[in-house]
Coordinates of C-alpha atoms in Angstrom, one line a residue:
M8 CA -8.9 -5.5 -16.3
N9 CA -11.9 -7.7 -15.6
I10 CA -14.8 -6.4 -13.5
R11 CA -17.3 -8.5 -11.7
A12 CA -20.5 -6.4 -11.3
L13 CA -23.8 -7.0 -9.5
Q14 CA -27.1 -5.3 -10.0
L15 CA -30.2 -5.6 -7.9
G16 CA -33.2 -3.7 -9.1
R17 CA -36.4 -3.3 -11.0
T18 CA -34.9 -3.1 -14.4
D19 CA -31.6 -4.5 -15.9
F20 CA -29.4 -1.5 -16.5
S21 CA -27.3 -3.5 -18.9
K22 CA -30.2 -3.4 -21.3
Q23 CA -30.2 0.5 -21.2
F24 CA -26.5 1.2 -21.2
A25 CA -23.5 -0.3 -22.9
V26 CA -21.4 -2.6 -20.7
A27 CA -17.8 -3.3 -21.6
D28 CA -16.8 -6.7 -22.8
D29 CA -14.5 -7.2 -19.8
T30 CA -17.4 -6.7 -17.4
E31 CA -19.2 -9.8 -16.0
W32 CA -22.7 -8.4 -15.4
N33 CA -24.8 -10.3 -12.8
Y34 CA -28.5 -9.1 -12.7
E35 CA -30.6 -10.3 -9.8
P36 CA -28.7 -13.5 -9.1
A37 CA -29.4 -15.8 -6.1
L38 CA -27.2 -14.3 -3.3
S39 CA -25.1 -16.4 -1.0
F40 CA -22.5 -15.8 1.7
D41 CA -20.3 -18.2 -0.4
D42 CA -20.3 -16.0 -3.5
D43 CA -17.0 -14.6 -4.7
E44 CA -16.5 -11.0 -3.9
Y45 CA -18.0 -8.5 -6.4
D46 CA -15.9 -5.5 -7.6
L47 CA -19.0 -3.3 -7.9
A48 CA -22.7 -3.5 -6.9
I49 CA -25.6 -1.2 -7.9
V50 CA -28.8 -1.4 -5.9
D51 CA -32.1 -0.1 -7.3
R52 CA -34.7 -1.5 -4.8
R53 CA -35.3 -2.1 -1.2
L54 CA -33.2 -4.9 0.2
T55 CA -34.4 -7.5 2.7
D56 CA -32.4 -7.7 5.9
D57 CA -30.8 -11.0 4.7
E58 CA -29.8 -9.5 1.4
A59 CA -28.2 -6.6 3.2
D60 CA -26.2 -8.9 5.4
I61 CA -25.0 -10.9 2.4
L62 CA -24.0 -7.8 0.5
S63 CA -21.9 -6.7 3.5
R64 CA -19.8 -9.9 3.0
I65 CA -19.6 -10.1 -0.8
V66 CA -19.2 -6.5 -2.0
R67 CA -15.9 -4.8 -1.8
C68 CA -15.9 -1.6 0.3
Y69 CA -16.4 1.7 -1.5
C70 CA -17.9 -0.2 -4.4
L71 CA -21.5 -0.1 -3.4
F72 CA -23.8 2.3 -5.2
V73 CA -27.5 2.8 -4.3
M74 CA -30.0 4.8 -6.4
D75 CA -30.9 7.9 -4.4
D76 CA -34.6 7.3 -4.7
C77 CA -34.5 3.8 -3.1
E78 CA -36.3 3.3 0.1
M79 CA -33.6 2.8 2.8
T80 CA -34.3 0.4 5.7
S81 CA -32.2 0.7 8.9
R82 CA -30.3 -2.4 7.8
M83 CA -29.5 -0.8 4.4
K84 CA -28.3 2.3 6.2
R85 CA -25.9 0.2 8.2
L86 CA -24.8 -1.6 5.0
M87 CA -24.1 1.8 3.5
K88 CA -21.9 2.7 6.5
S89 CA -20.0 -0.5 6.6
R90 CA -19.4 -0.7 2.8
G91 CA -18.7 3.0 2.3
G92 CA -21.7 3.1 0.0
R93 CA -22.6 6.1 -2.2
L94 CA -25.8 7.4 -3.6
L95 CA -26.3 7.6 -7.3
R96 CA -28.8 9.8 -9.2
R97 CA -30.6 8.5 -12.3
D98 CA -29.3 11.3 -14.4
E99 CA -25.7 10.2 -13.5
L100 CA -26.2 6.6 -14.8
G101 CA -25.1 7.4 -18.4
D102 CA -21.8 8.9 -17.2
F103 CA -21.4 6.2 -14.6
F104 CA -21.5 3.4 -17.2
Q105 CA -19.4 5.2 -19.7
E106 CA -16.7 6.7 -17.5
R107 CA -16.7 5.2 -14.0
I108 CA -17.4 1.5 -14.1
K109 CA -14.1 0.8 -15.8
N110 CA -12.2 2.1 -12.7
F111 CA -13.4 -0.8 -10.5
F112 CA -11.3 -3.5 -12.1
S113 CA -10.4 -6.5 -10.0
R114 CA -6.6 -6.7 -10.0
P115 CA -4.5 -3.7 -9.3
Y116 CA -0.8 -3.4 -10.3
G117 CA 2.0 -1.0 -9.7
E118 CA 5.8 -1.1 -9.8
K119 CA 8.8 1.0 -9.0
M120 CA 11.0 1.1 -12.1
D121 CA 14.3 -0.8 -11.6
Q122 CA 16.9 1.9 -10.7
H123 CA 19.6 0.0 -12.5
Q124 CA 17.5 0.2 -15.6
L125 CA 18.1 3.9 -15.5
T126 CA 20.6 5.1 -18.0
V127 CA 22.3 8.5 -18.2
S128 CA 22.2 10.1 -21.6
P129 CA 25.5 9.9 -23.5
G130 CA 25.5 13.7 -24.0
F131 CA 25.7 14.5 -20.3
R132 CA 29.2 15.5 -19.3
G133 CA 28.9 15.9 -15.6
S134 CA 29.5 13.4 -12.7
V135 CA 27.2 10.4 -12.0
R136 CA 26.9 8.4 -8.8
W137 CA 24.6 5.6 -7.9
N138 CA 23.9 5.1 -4.2
G139 CA 22.8 1.5 -4.3
F140 CA 19.2 1.3 -5.4
T141 CA 18.4 4.5 -3.5
E142 CA 19.1 7.2 -6.1
A143 CA 21.2 8.2 -9.1
V144 CA 22.9 11.5 -8.6
L145 CA 23.8 13.7 -11.6
T146 CA 25.9 16.8 -11.0
G147 CA 27.0 19.2 -13.7
D148 CA 25.8 21.5 -16.5
F149 CA 22.7 20.2 -18.3
G150 CA 22.7 23.0 -20.9
E151 CA 20.5 26.0 -21.6
N152 CA 17.8 24.1 -23.5
M153 CA 15.8 21.0 -22.5
H154 CA 17.8 17.9 -23.4
Q155 CA 17.4 14.3 -22.4
A156 CA 19.3 13.7 -19.1
A157 CA 18.4 10.1 -18.4
F158 CA 16.0 7.3 -19.5
W159 CA 14.8 3.9 -18.4
K160 CA 15.8 1.0 -20.7
S161 CA 12.7 -1.1 -19.8
N162 CA 9.3 0.0 -21.1
I163 CA 5.9 0.1 -19.6
P164 CA 3.0 -1.9 -21.2
L165 CA 0.0 0.3 -22.0
G166 CA -3.2 -1.3 -23.4
A167 CA -5.9 0.4 -25.4
G168 CA -8.4 2.1 -23.1
Q169 CA -6.1 1.7 -20.1
A170 CA -4.8 4.5 -17.9
I171 CA -1.6 4.6 -16.0
D172 CA -0.6 6.9 -13.1
L173 CA 3.0 8.0 -13.0
W174 CA 4.9 9.4 -10.0
L175 CA 8.5 10.6 -10.2
E176 CA 10.5 10.9 -7.0
Y177 CA 13.3 13.3 -7.4
K178 CA 15.3 16.1 -5.7
K179 CA 17.1 18.9 -7.5
D180 CA 19.0 22.2 -7.0
P181 CA 17.0 25.4 -7.7
G182 CA 19.1 26.1 -10.8
I183 CA 17.8 23.0 -12.6
E184 CA 14.4 22.5 -14.4
I185 CA 13.2 19.1 -15.4
E186 CA 10.3 17.5 -17.3
L187 CA 9.1 13.9 -17.7
N188 CA 8.8 12.8 -21.3
I189 CA 6.7 9.8 -22.2
V190 CA 6.5 8.2 -25.7
Q191 CA 4.2 5.4 -26.7
F192 CA 5.3 3.2 -29.6
A193 CA 2.9 1.1 -31.7
A194 CA 2.7 -2.5 -30.6
G195 CA 5.4 -4.5 -32.4
S196 CA 7.2 -1.4 -33.7
V197 CA 10.5 0.1 -32.6
S198 CA 10.0 3.4 -34.3
G199 CA 6.3 4.0 -34.9
I200 CA 5.2 6.7 -32.4
V201 CA 1.5 6.6 -31.3
N202 CA 1.5 9.2 -28.5
T203 CA 3.8 11.6 -26.7
W204 CA 3.3 13.3 -23.4
T205 CA 5.5 15.9 -21.7
F206 CA 4.9 16.8 -18.0
S207 CA 6.4 19.9 -16.3
E208 CA 7.4 20.2 -12.7
E209 CA 4.1 22.0 -12.1
D210 CA 2.2 19.1 -13.7
M211 CA 4.2 16.7 -11.5
K212 CA 3.1 18.3 -8.2
D213 CA 0.5 15.4 -8.3
Q214 CA 0.5 12.1 -10.1
V215 CA 0.2 12.4 -13.9
T216 CA -1.9 10.1 -15.9
I217 CA -1.5 8.8 -19.4
E218 CA -4.3 7.0 -21.4
S219 CA -4.3 5.7 -24.9
D220 CA -6.7 4.3 -27.5
S221 CA -3.9 2.1 -28.8
N222 CA -1.8 -0.9 -27.6
G223 CA 1.9 -0.3 -27.3
P224 CA 4.9 0.0 -24.9
V225 CA 5.7 3.3 -23.2
F226 CA 9.2 4.8 -23.0
A227 CA 10.0 7.2 -20.1
S228 CA 12.8 9.7 -20.0
I229 CA 13.8 12.9 -18.0
N230 CA 14.7 16.1 -19.7
A231 CA 16.7 18.8 -17.9
R232 CA 18.3 22.1 -18.2
G233 CA 20.4 24.3 -15.9
E234 CA 23.3 23.6 -13.7
G235 CA 23.6 21.8 -10.3
T236 CA 22.7 18.4 -8.8
L237 CA 19.7 16.3 -9.8
E238 CA 18.8 13.2 -7.7
I239 CA 16.6 10.7 -9.6
I240 CA 15.1 8.5 -6.9
S241 CA 12.4 6.5 -8.6
L242 CA 9.7 6.4 -11.2
H243 CA 6.5 4.6 -10.2
D244 CA 3.8 3.4 -12.6
R245 CA 0.4 2.0 -11.6
Y246 CA -2.9 1.0 -13.1
S247 CA -5.0 4.1 -12.7
R248 CA -8.5 4.2 -11.2
R249 CA -8.9 7.8 -12.4
G250 CA -9.5 9.2 -9.0
E251 CA -11.3 6.3 -7.4
G252 CA -8.3 5.3 -5.3
S253 CA -4.8 3.9 -5.6
F254 CA -4.5 0.1 -5.9
L255 CA -7.9 -0.5 -4.2
P256 CA -11.0 1.6 -4.7
G257 CA -11.4 4.1 -1.8
S258 CA -7.7 3.8 -0.7
R259 CA -5.9 7.0 0.3
R260 CA -2.5 8.3 -0.8
F261 CA -0.5 10.7 1.3
V262 CA 2.6 12.6 0.1
T263 CA 5.2 14.5 2.0
R264 CA 6.9 17.7 0.8
S265 CA 9.9 15.6 -0.3
R266 CA 7.6 13.5 -2.6
E267 CA 7.5 10.4 -0.4
E268 CA 4.3 8.4 -0.5
I269 CA 2.3 6.2 2.0
F270 CA -0.9 4.3 1.0
T271 CA -3.7 3.3 3.3
Y272 CA -7.0 1.4 2.9
M273 CA -9.6 1.2 5.6
D274 CA -12.6 -1.2 5.5
P275 CA -15.1 -0.5 8.4
G276 CA -16.1 -4.2 8.4
D277 CA -19.0 -4.8 10.9
L278 CA -18.1 -1.5 12.7
K279 CA -17.3 -3.5 15.9
P280 CA -13.9 -3.7 17.7
P281 CA -11.2 -4.3 17.1
L282 CA -9.5 -2.3 14.3
C283 CA -6.9 -4.7 12.8
V284 CA -4.1 -2.8 11.2
Y285 CA -1.8 -4.8 8.8
F286 CA 1.5 -3.4 7.5
S287 CA 2.5 -4.9 4.2
G288 CA 5.8 -6.8 4.0
Y289 CA 8.5 -6.7 1.5
K290 CA 7.0 -6.8 -2.0
T291 CA 8.4 -5.6 -5.4
M292 CA 4.9 -5.3 -6.9
E293 CA 3.4 -2.2 -5.4
G294 CA 0.1 -2.3 -3.6
F295 CA -1.5 -3.7 -0.5
E296 CA -0.8 -7.0 1.1
G297 CA -3.2 -9.1 3.2
Y298 CA -6.5 -8.0 1.8
R299 CA -8.2 -11.4 1.7
I300 CA -6.8 -12.5 5.0
M301 CA -8.1 -9.4 6.8
R302 CA -11.4 -9.3 5.0
R303 CA -12.3 -12.8 6.1
M304 CA -12.0 -11.8 9.7
Q305 CA -15.1 -9.5 9.2
T306 CA -13.6 -6.9 11.5
P307 CA -12.8 -3.3 10.7
F308 CA -9.3 -3.4 9.2
M309 CA -6.6 -1.1 7.7
L310 CA -3.9 -2.0 5.2
I311 CA -0.8 0.2 5.0
S312 CA 1.8 0.0 2.2
E313 CA 4.7 1.9 0.8
S314 CA 7.4 1.4 -1.9
R315 CA 10.0 4.0 -1.5
L316 CA 12.8 1.5 -1.8
E317 CA 12.9 -1.9 -3.6
G318 CA 10.2 -3.8 -1.6
G319 CA 9.6 -0.9 0.8
A320 CA 11.5 1.3 3.3
F321 CA 10.1 -0.1 6.6
Y322 CA 7.7 2.8 7.2
I323 CA 10.3 5.1 8.7
G324 CA 11.3 8.5 7.5
S325 CA 11.0 12.2 8.3
E326 CA 8.9 13.5 11.1
E327 CA 6.3 14.6 8.5
Y328 CA 6.2 11.1 7.0
E329 CA 5.8 9.3 10.3
N330 CA 3.2 11.7 11.4
K331 CA 1.1 11.0 8.3
V332 CA 1.2 7.2 9.1
T333 CA 0.3 7.8 12.7
K334 CA -2.6 10.1 11.8
A335 CA -4.0 7.7 9.3
I336 CA -4.3 5.1 12.1
T337 CA -5.7 7.5 14.6
D338 CA -8.2 9.0 12.1
A339 CA -9.5 5.4 11.5
M340 CA -9.8 4.9 15.2
D341 CA -11.7 8.2 15.6
R342 CA -14.0 7.3 12.6
L343 CA -14.9 4.1 14.4
G344 CA -14.9 5.4 17.9
F345 CA -12.3 3.0 19.1
T346 CA -9.7 3.3 21.9
P347 CA -6.1 2.1 21.7
N348 CA -6.9 -1.1 23.5
Q349 CA -9.4 -1.9 20.7
V350 CA -6.6 -1.8 18.1
I351 CA -4.4 -4.7 16.8
L352 CA -1.2 -3.8 14.9
S353 CA 0.2 -6.6 12.8
G354 CA 2.6 -7.5 10.1
L355 CA 5.1 -10.0 8.7
S356 CA 8.8 -9.5 8.1
M357 CA 9.2 -5.8 7.0
G358 CA 5.6 -5.2 8.3
T359 CA 6.7 -6.3 11.8
F360 CA 8.8 -3.2 12.1
G361 CA 5.8 -1.0 11.1
A362 CA 3.6 -2.7 13.6
M363 CA 6.2 -2.4 16.4
Y364 CA 7.4 1.1 15.5
Y365 CA 3.9 2.6 15.3
G366 CA 3.0 0.6 18.4
L367 CA 5.3 3.1 20.2
K368 CA 2.9 5.9 19.2
I369 CA -0.5 4.2 19.2
R370 CA 0.0 1.9 22.2
P371 CA -2.4 -0.7 21.0
G372 CA -3.9 -3.5 23.1
H373 CA -2.3 -6.2 20.9
I374 CA 0.6 -6.6 18.5
I375 CA 0.7 -9.7 16.3
I376 CA 3.8 -10.2 14.2
G377 CA 5.8 -12.9 12.4
K378 CA 9.5 -12.9 11.6
P379 CA 10.3 -9.7 13.6
L380 CA 12.9 -7.2 12.2
L381 CA 13.7 -4.6 14.9
S382 CA 17.5 -3.8 14.8
L383 CA 17.5 -2.4 11.3
G384 CA 21.1 -1.2 11.6
S385 CA 22.4 -4.6 12.5
M386 CA 20.3 -6.1 9.8
A387 CA 22.1 -3.9 7.2
K388 CA 25.6 -4.6 8.7
A389 CA 24.9 -8.4 8.3
E390 CA 24.7 -7.9 4.5
R391 CA 28.5 -7.6 4.3
I392 CA 29.6 -10.9 5.9
D393 CA 26.8 -12.9 7.4
R394 CA 24.3 -12.5 4.5
P395 CA 26.2 -11.2 1.5
G396 CA 23.8 -10.1 -1.2
G397 CA 20.8 -11.6 0.6
F398 CA 18.9 -8.4 1.3
P399 CA 20.4 -5.3 -0.3
T400 CA 17.4 -3.2 0.6
S401 CA 18.7 -3.2 4.1
T402 CA 21.8 -1.2 3.2
D403 CA 19.7 1.1 1.0
L404 CA 17.6 1.7 4.0
L405 CA 20.6 2.6 6.2
W406 CA 21.9 4.9 3.5
K407 CA 18.5 6.6 2.9
N408 CA 18.2 7.5 6.6
Y409 CA 21.7 8.3 7.6
H410 CA 23.7 8.7 4.3
S411 CA 26.3 6.4 5.7
L412 CA 27.0 2.7 6.2
N413 CA 29.5 3.0 9.0
D414 CA 29.1 1.7 12.6
E415 CA 27.8 5.0 13.9
A416 CA 24.9 4.9 11.3
V417 CA 24.3 1.3 12.3
A418 CA 24.0 2.2 16.0
K419 CA 21.8 5.2 15.3
M420 CA 19.4 3.0 13.2
N421 CA 19.2 0.5 16.0
R422 CA 18.6 3.1 18.7
R423 CA 15.8 4.6 16.6
F424 CA 13.5 1.8 17.8
W425 CA 15.1 0.5 21.0
D426 CA 15.5 3.8 22.8
R427 CA 11.8 4.7 22.3
F428 CA 10.8 1.1 23.2
D429 CA 12.7 1.2 26.5
S430 CA 11.2 4.5 27.5
L431 CA 7.6 3.1 27.6
K432 CA 5.7 0.8 29.8
W433 CA 3.9 -2.2 28.2
E434 CA 1.6 -3.6 30.8
D435 CA -1.5 -2.9 28.6
T436 CA -0.1 -4.6 25.5
T437 CA 0.0 -8.3 24.5
F438 CA 2.7 -9.3 22.1
S439 CA 2.2 -12.4 19.9
I440 CA 5.4 -13.2 18.0
A441 CA 6.4 -16.0 15.7
Y442 CA 10.1 -16.0 14.9
M443 CA 12.7 -18.0 13.0
I444 CA 15.3 -19.6 15.4
E445 CA 18.1 -19.3 12.8
D446 CA 17.0 -16.0 11.4
D447 CA 19.7 -14.5 9.2
Y448 CA 18.2 -11.0 9.0
D449 CA 17.7 -10.1 12.7
P450 CA 18.7 -13.2 14.6
K451 CA 18.3 -11.7 18.1
A452 CA 15.1 -9.9 17.6
Y453 CA 12.8 -12.1 19.8
E454 CA 15.5 -12.6 22.5
K455 CA 16.3 -8.9 22.6
L456 CA 12.6 -8.0 22.8
L457 CA 12.1 -10.2 25.8
S458 CA 15.1 -8.7 27.6
H459 CA 13.8 -5.2 26.9
I460 CA 10.3 -5.7 28.2
R461 CA 10.8 -4.9 31.8
T462 CA 7.3 -3.8 32.6
K463 CA 5.5 -5.9 35.2
G464 CA 2.4 -7.5 33.8
A465 CA 3.5 -7.3 30.1
K466 CA 2.3 -10.4 28.2
V467 CA 4.3 -12.1 25.4
V468 CA 3.2 -15.2 23.5
G469 CA 6.0 -16.6 21.4
K470 CA 6.6 -19.4 18.9
G471 CA 10.0 -20.3 17.4
L472 CA 10.3 -22.2 14.1
H473 CA 13.6 -23.6 12.8
G474 CA 15.1 -22.1 9.7
R475 CA 16.4 -18.9 8.3
H476 CA 14.3 -15.8 7.7
N477 CA 12.6 -17.0 4.5
D478 CA 12.7 -20.8 5.2
D479 CA 9.2 -21.4 6.6
T480 CA 6.9 -18.5 5.7
R481 CA 3.9 -20.9 5.5
G482 CA 4.5 -22.0 9.1
I483 CA 4.8 -18.4 10.3
V484 CA 1.6 -17.3 8.5
K485 CA -0.3 -20.3 10.0
W486 CA 0.8 -19.4 13.5
F487 CA 0.1 -15.7 12.8
L488 CA -3.4 -16.4 11.8
M489 CA -4.0 -18.7 14.7
Q490 CA -3.0 -15.9 17.1
Y491 CA -5.4 -13.5 15.3
R492 CA -8.2 -16.0 15.8
R493 CA -7.3 -16.6 19.4
T494 CA -7.2 -12.9 20.1
L495 CA -10.5 -12.1 18.4
T496 CA -12.2 -15.0 20.1
N497 CA -10.8 -14.6 23.7
E498 CA -10.4 -10.8 23.9
F499 CA -13.2 -9.5 21.7
D500 CA -15.7 -12.3 21.9
R501 CA -15.8 -13.0 18.2
K502 CA -16.4 -16.4 16.8
Q503 CA -13.8 -17.3 14.1

């Protein structure tokens, strides 16, 4: 949980307030554009214009704090806007050092607990069904009193002074009541209990947070009572920033009525077009992908991530869910004052579907993708014969959306994208696409896209590389970045 902190000011605050051992405190160092990024910066004096320019490059967004009595130059005001800076009062410093600095640690972490680590309690006498990795369905009588219904065999590490956010995805009949039970054992012990927490359904309307002064693993279980059906979808655990954001400071978390999450992070960059939106690809560790790549471009950028299935659920869902994704992008455009032709949607593998699908709604000037996956129904069908066991999330995705794996569900999933794509004109969008010639996930994606772009004046830049879907990720990423640099230089007059 290391933190790299910078302070510029008249006096060294680390001499007045205790700084945690895992904090690397840098007071008035020589600044350079080549410095590694700081997790936190506190400014207590007027900055030169050169210093303000350097800080815009080496301080993470939403991690800049300026003392409220500092003289603010026009360049400092612009720095505050581009870095999402916040003012800090002197009477807040004690609390800031004691309670808040610890939330700006460098490396986030989150995971979706393995659904096949979920075990139904021996005392449950009802029926149990697992729908792939999507959910476990328990139906029956759970009893009149709260009893353990299920538990996860794998534990969650919890360090002293660390906080973890927990989010349980579930559905249930009205006749059932549940609670989440958490037990922390002493490190090295199988029976010594250090802490226990019990969270009701009311508590779980938002994320719940556990924090301990001791080291030791955490055991999670679900208690239930009543009669009916309980669907246990997933339990997510993440390093908590105690309200400062999820995964990255300043990020936003949106939740639907059915408890599905979407995460976004927007960095205003230099406040000039374009807004570069990057959809994370398949990843089992929860969090954002592509931060350093996008940050180096110095443009405004947005990262989008989700983890509803193992690795992600391709950004599709209910109307409510998809509206939240769309609104997050349009809100960022409004904040910056950008039009659709000043937006680039992008992604790799799973993220390509996000870029293309929300391109149907945003109608951006540019879409840059690598290893496109567009016919999600056919991708799932290929799991049976063409790619057995290669990508089980594809069948989970089909089941999640249509509760079936038959040919009708496959066709519906395919049409979900292509029917909308065919209804639109694309003369104002440039597509830059790198694809694998022998792709075993969606082998006809590029070819089909070309055949469906019937609009006169539509522009497609393509590059094929030999291999299956995961055979040359390095080559795909290299071409992806080259197209980003070409687009930024030629279309937005940016030197890269």
